[in-house]
Tab-separated table of C-alpha atoms in Angstrom:
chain	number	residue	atom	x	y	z
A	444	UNK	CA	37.219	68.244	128.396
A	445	UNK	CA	34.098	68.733	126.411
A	446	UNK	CA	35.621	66.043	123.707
A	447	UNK	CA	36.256	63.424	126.718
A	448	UNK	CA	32.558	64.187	127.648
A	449	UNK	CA	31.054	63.706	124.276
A	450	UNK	CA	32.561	60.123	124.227
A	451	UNK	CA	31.598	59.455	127.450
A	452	UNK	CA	28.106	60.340	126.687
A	453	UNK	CA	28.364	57.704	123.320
A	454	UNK	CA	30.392	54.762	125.635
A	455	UNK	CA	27.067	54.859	127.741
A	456	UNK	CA	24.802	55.238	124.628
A	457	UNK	CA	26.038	51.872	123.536
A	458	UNK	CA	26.180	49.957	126.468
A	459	UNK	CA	22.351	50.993	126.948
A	460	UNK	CA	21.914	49.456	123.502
A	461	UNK	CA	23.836	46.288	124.532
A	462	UNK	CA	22.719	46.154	127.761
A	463	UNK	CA	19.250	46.204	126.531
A	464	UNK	CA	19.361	43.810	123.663
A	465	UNK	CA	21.092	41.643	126.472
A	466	UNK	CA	17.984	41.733	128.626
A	467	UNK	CA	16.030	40.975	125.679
A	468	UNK	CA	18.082	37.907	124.159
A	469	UNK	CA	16.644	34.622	124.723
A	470	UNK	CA	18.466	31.832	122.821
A	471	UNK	CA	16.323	29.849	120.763
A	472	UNK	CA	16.069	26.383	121.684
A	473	UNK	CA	15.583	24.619	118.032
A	474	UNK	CA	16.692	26.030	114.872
A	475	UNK	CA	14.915	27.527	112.738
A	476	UNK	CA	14.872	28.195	108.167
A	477	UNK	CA	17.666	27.973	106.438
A	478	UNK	CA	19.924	26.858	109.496
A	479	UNK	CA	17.381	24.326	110.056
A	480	UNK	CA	17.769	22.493	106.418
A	481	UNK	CA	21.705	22.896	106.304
A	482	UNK	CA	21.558	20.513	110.142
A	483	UNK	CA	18.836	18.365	108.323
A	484	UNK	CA	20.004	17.681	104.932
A	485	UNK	CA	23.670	19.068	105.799
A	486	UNK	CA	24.965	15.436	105.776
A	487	UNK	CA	23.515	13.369	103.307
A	488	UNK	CA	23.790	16.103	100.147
A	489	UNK	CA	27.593	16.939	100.712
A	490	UNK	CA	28.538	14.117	103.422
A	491	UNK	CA	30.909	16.093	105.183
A	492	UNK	CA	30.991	15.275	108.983
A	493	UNK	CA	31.787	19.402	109.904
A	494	UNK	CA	28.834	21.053	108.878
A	495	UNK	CA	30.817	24.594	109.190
A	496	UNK	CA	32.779	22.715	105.832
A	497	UNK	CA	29.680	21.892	104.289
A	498	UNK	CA	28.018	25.024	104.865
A	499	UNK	CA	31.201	27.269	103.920
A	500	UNK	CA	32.625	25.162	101.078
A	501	UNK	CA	29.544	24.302	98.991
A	502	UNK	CA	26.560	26.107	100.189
A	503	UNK	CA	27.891	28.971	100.860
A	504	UNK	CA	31.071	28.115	98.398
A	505	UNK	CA	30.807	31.742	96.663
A	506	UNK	CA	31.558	33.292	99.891
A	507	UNK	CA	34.870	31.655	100.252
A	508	UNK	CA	35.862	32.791	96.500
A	509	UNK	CA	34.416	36.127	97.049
A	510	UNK	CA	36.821	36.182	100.433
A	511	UNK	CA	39.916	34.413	98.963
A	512	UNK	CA	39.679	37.044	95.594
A	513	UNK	CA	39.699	39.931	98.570
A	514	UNK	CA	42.763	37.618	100.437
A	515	UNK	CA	44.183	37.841	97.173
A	516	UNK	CA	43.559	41.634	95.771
A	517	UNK	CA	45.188	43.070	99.686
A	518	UNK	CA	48.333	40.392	98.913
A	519	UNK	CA	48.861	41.909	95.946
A	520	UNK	CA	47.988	45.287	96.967
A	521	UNK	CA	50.917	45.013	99.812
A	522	UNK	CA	53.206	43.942	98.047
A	523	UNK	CA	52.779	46.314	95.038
A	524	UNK	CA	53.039	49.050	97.360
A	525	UNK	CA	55.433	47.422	99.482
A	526	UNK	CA	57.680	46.963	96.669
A	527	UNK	CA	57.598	50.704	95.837
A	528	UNK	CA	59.890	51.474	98.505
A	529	UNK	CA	63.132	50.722	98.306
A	530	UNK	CA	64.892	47.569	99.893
A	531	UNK	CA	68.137	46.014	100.290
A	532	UNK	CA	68.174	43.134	101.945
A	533	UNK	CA	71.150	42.707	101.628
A	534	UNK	CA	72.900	45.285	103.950
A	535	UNK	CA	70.754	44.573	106.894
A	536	UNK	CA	71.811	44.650	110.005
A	537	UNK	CA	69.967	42.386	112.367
A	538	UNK	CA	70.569	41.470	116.269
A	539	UNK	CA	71.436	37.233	115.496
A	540	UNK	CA	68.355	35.351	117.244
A	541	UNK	CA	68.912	33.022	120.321
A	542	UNK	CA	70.333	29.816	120.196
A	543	UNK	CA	67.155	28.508	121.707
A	544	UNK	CA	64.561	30.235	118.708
A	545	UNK	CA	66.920	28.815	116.238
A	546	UNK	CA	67.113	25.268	117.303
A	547	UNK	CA	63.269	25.502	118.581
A	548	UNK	CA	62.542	27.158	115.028
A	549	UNK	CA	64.173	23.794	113.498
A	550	UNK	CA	61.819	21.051	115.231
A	551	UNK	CA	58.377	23.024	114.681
A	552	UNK	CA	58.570	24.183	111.769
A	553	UNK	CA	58.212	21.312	110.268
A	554	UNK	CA	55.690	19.684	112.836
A	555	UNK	CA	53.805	23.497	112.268
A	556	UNK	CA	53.564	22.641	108.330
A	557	UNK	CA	52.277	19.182	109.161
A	558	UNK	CA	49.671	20.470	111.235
A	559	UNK	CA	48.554	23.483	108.920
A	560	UNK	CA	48.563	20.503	105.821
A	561	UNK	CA	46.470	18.419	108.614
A	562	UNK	CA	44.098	20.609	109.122
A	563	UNK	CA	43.119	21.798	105.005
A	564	UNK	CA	42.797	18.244	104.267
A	565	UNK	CA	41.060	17.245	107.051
A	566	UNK	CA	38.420	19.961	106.923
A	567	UNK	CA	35.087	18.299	106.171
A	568	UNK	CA	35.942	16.157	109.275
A	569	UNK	CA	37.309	18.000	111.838
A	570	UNK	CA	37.291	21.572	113.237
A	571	UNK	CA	39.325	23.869	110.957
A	572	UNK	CA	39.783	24.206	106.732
A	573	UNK	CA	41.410	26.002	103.906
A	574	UNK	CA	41.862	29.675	105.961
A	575	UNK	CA	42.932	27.707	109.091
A	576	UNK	CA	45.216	25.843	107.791
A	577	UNK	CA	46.535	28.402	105.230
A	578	UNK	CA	47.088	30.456	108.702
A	579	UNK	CA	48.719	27.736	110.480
A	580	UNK	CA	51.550	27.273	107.452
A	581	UNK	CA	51.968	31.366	107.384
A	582	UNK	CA	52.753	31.359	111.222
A	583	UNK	CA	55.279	28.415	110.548
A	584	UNK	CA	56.869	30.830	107.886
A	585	UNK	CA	56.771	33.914	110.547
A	586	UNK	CA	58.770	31.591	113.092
A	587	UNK	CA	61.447	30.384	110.265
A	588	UNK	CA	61.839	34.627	109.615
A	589	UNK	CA	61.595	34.906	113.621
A	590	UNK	CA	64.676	33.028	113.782
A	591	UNK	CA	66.934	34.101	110.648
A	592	UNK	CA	65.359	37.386	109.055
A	593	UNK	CA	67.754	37.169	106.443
A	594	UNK	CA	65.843	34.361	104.949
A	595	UNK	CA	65.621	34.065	101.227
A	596	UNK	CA	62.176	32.648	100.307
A	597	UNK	CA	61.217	32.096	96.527
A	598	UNK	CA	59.165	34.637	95.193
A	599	UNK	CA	58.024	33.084	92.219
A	600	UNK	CA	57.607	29.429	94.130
A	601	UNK	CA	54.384	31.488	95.792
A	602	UNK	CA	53.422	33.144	92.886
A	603	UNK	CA	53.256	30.049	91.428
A	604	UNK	CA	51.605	27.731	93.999
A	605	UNK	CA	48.521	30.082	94.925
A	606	UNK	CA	48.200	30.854	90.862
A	607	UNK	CA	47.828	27.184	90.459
A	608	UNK	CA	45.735	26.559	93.543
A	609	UNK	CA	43.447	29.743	92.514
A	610	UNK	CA	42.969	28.128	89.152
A	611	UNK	CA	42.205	24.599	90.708
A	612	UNK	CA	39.632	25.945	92.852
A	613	UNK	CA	37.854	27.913	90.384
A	614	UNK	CA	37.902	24.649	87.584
A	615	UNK	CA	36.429	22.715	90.493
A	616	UNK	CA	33.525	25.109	90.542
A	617	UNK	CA	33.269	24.563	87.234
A	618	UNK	CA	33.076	21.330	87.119
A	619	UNK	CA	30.707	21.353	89.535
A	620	UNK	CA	28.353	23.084	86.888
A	621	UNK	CA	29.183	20.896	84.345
A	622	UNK	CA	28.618	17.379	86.229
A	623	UNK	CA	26.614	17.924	88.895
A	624	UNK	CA	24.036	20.297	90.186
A	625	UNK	CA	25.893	23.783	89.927
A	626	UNK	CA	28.589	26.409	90.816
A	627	UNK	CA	30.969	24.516	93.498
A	628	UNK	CA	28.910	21.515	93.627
A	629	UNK	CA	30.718	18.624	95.188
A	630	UNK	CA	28.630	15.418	94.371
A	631	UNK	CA	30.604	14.957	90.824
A	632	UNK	CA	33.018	12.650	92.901
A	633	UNK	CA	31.579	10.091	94.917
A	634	UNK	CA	29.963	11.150	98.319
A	635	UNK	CA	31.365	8.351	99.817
A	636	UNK	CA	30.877	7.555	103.674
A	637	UNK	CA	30.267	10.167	106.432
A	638	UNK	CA	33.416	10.656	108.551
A	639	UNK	CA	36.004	8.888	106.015
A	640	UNK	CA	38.697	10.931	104.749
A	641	UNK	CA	37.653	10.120	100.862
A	642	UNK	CA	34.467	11.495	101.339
A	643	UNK	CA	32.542	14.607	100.751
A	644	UNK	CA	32.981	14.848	97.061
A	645	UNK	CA	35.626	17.242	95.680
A	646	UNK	CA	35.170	18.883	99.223
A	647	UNK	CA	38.818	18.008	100.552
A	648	UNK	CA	39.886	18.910	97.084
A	649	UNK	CA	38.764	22.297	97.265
A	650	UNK	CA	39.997	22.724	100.379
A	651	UNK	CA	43.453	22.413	100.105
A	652	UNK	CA	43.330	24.484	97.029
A	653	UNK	CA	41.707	27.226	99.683
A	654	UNK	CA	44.580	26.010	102.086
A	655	UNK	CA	47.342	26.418	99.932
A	656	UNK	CA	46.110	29.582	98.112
A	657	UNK	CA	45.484	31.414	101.669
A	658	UNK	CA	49.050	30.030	102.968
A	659	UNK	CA	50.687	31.830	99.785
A	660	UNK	CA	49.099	34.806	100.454
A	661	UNK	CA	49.377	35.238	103.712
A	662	UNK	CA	53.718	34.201	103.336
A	663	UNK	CA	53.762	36.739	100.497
A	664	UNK	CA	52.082	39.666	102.912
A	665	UNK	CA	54.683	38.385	105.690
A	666	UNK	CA	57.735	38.530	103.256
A	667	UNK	CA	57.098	41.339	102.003
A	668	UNK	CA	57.096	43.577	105.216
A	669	UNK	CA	60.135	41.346	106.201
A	670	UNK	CA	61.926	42.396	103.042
A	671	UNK	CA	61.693	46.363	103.672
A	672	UNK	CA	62.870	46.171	106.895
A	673	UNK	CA	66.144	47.521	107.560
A	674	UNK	CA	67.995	48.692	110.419
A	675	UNK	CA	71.397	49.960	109.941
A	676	UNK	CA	71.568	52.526	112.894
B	1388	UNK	CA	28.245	26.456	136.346
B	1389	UNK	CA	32.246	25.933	135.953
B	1390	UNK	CA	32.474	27.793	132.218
B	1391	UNK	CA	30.260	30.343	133.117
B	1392	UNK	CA	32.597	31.471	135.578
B	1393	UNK	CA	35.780	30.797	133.328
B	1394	UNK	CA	33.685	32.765	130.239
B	1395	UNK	CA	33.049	35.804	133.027
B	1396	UNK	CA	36.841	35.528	134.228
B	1397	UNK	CA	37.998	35.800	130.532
B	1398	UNK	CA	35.793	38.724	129.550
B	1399	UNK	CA	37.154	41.075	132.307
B	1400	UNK	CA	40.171	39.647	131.617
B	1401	UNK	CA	39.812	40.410	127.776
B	1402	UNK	CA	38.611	43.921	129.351
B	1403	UNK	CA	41.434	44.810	130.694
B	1404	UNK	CA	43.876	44.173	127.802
B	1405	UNK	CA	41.894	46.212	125.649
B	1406	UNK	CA	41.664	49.122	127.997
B	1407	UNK	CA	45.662	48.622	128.493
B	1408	UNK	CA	45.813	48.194	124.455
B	1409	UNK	CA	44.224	51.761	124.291
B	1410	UNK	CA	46.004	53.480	127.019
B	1411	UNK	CA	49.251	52.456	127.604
B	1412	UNK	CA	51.982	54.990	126.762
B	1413	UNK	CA	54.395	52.382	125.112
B	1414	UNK	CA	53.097	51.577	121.534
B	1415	UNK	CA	55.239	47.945	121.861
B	1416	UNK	CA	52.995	46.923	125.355
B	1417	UNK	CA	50.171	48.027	123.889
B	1418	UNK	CA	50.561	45.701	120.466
B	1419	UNK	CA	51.231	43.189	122.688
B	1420	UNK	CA	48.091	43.643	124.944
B	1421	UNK	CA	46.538	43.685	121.277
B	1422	UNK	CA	47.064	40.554	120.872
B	1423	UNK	CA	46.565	39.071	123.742
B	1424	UNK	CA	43.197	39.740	123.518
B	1425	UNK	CA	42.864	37.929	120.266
B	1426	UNK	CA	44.406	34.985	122.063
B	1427	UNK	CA	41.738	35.160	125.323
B	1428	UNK	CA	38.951	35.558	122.933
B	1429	UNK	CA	40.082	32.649	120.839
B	1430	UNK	CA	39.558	30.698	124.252
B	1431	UNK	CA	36.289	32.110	124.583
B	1432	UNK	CA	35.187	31.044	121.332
B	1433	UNK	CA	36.537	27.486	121.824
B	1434	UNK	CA	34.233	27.715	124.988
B	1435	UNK	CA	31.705	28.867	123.143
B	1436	UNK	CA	31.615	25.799	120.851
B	1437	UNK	CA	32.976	27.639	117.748
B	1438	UNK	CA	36.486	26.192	117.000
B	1439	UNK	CA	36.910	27.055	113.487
B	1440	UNK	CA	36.701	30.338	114.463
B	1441	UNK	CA	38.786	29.767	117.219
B	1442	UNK	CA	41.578	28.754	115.046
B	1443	UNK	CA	41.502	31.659	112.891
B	1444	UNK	CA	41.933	33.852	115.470
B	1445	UNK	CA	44.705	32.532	117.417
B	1446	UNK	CA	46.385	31.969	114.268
B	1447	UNK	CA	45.635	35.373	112.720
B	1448	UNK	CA	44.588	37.414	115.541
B	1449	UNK	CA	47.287	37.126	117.378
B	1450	UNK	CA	49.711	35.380	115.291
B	1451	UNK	CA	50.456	36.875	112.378
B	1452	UNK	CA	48.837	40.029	112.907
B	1453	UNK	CA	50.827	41.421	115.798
B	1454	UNK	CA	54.104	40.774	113.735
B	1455	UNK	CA	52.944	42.671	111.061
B	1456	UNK	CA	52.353	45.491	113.885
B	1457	UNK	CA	55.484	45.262	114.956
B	1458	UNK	CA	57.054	45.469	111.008
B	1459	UNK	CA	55.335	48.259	110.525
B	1460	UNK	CA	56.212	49.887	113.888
B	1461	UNK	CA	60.101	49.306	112.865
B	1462	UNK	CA	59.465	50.987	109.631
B	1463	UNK	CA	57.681	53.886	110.964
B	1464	UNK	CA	60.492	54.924	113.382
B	1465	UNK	CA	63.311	54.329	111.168
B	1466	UNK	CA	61.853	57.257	108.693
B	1467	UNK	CA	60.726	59.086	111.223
B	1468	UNK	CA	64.694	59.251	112.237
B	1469	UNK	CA	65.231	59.848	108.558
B	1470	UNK	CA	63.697	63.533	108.884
């Protein structure tokens, strides 16, 4: 009784703090500082048409390594811990999916890969990037397991594709500091036009190294906890 | 005047789910009202003009995180039958 009180009394202590920072909130009507010279000069230094891109890839392009090394360290983490207890695949019992996930499973994956691929490489143009689209090809792994659990998928093909993307990304940082400005610049390949798909420097570039590094993680977390389950009651 | 009132609808609607996600005796409805508030905020943010973000968390959110629930759910009861 007295513990349902307490957290009563904190539930209203917050929403008084909300409530009143609501009251107080007036959205600014013009930008202002830093967000101010990332709309201004935004386009013509990097020349990608999605300022979020612009802002998260090169600006703020030590961000995204600091957050794809985290991606990276709980992948590993889950699966090092994952691996620790036993599994058999092998003798698993599972309940055989419907005929209609299985077929369903066959058209979209595909079309699901397409779109994840779509949106990393089409990230300094349109809404969406490297985590996105990394997200998008994990789900389409999720519905392949959805419909056969029993699916084998190659450890070391992962391993190898977000080692290799991980690499890429962190050479094209380099090379950023060795012909152009600095750490993760872009403007060592051409800038080219605003809104063309070869544009933006090594932005694209980058971005489906972030793409296909966060899809490998994200399928290695998801195999991993499909791996140890086993039912056999 | 039209997404004000959809923004409103969704709010108490993402509300509810996460009172149900607390409360709800059955640990399966619960992950599933979970993640259906990931899903109704990812609408929110779209309305909100902020579809990267939108992505992520309808992709994510409620995506691949609620499976990962649901693994670990599996797991949990099978050793707790173990004992």
């Amino acid at each position: 009784m007295i513990k349902n009180f307490i957290i009563f009394i904190i539930v209203l202590v917050i929403g008084f703090i909300f409530f009143s920072i609501f009251l107080d909130f007036n959205g600014s009507e013009e930008l202002k500082g830093l967000g101010k010279y990332y709309a201004e000069n935004g386009a013509e230094e990097v020349g990608a048409a999605n300022l979020v891109t612009a802002i998260v890839v090169t600006y703020r392009g030590l961000d995204t390594l600091g957050e794809v090394s985290i991606l990276f360290l709980t992948a590993s983490i889950i699966g090092f811990v994952l691996s620790l207890s036993s599994s058999n695949n092998e003798d698993r019992k599972v309940r055989q999916a419907s005929e209609i996930l299985k077929t369903t499973s066959k058209v979209l994956v595909p079309i699901i890969f397409v779109f994840g691929a779509y949106v990393f490489i089409n990230g300094h143009l349109s809404p969406g990037g490297g985590f996105q689209g990394g997200a998008i090809i994990a789900s389409g792994v999720l519905l392949l397991f959805l419909a056969d659990p029993k699916r084998k998928i190659n450890h070391k093909l992962i391993q190898w594709i977000e080692a290799a993307s991980g690499i890429s990304f962190l050479l094209l940082g380099i090379a950023g500091i060795l012909l152009a400005g600095g750490f993760l610049d872009n403007s060592f390949l051409s800038l080219g036009k605003l809104g063309h798909i070869f544009s933006a420097g090594a932005v694209p570039i980058i971005y489906i190294a972030v793409g296909l590094k966060v899809g490998a993680e994200l399928t290695s977390i998801i195999t991993n906890y499909n791996e140890i389950q086993k039912e056999e009651e | 005047m039209i997404f004000l009132f959809i923004s409103i609808f969704l709010g108490i609607f993402i509300l509810l789910m996460g009172i149900i996600a607390v409360q709800h005796k059955n640990i399966k409805v619960a992950v599933i009202a979970a993640g259906t508030v990931s899903l109704f905020s990812s609408i929110l943010y779209l309305l909100l003009a902020a579809p990267d973000v939108a992505m992520t968390e309808a992709a994510i959110g409620s995506g691949l995180s609620t499976i990962i629930f649901f693994y670990v759910l599996n797991k949990i009861r099978k050793t707790k039958t173990d004992d």
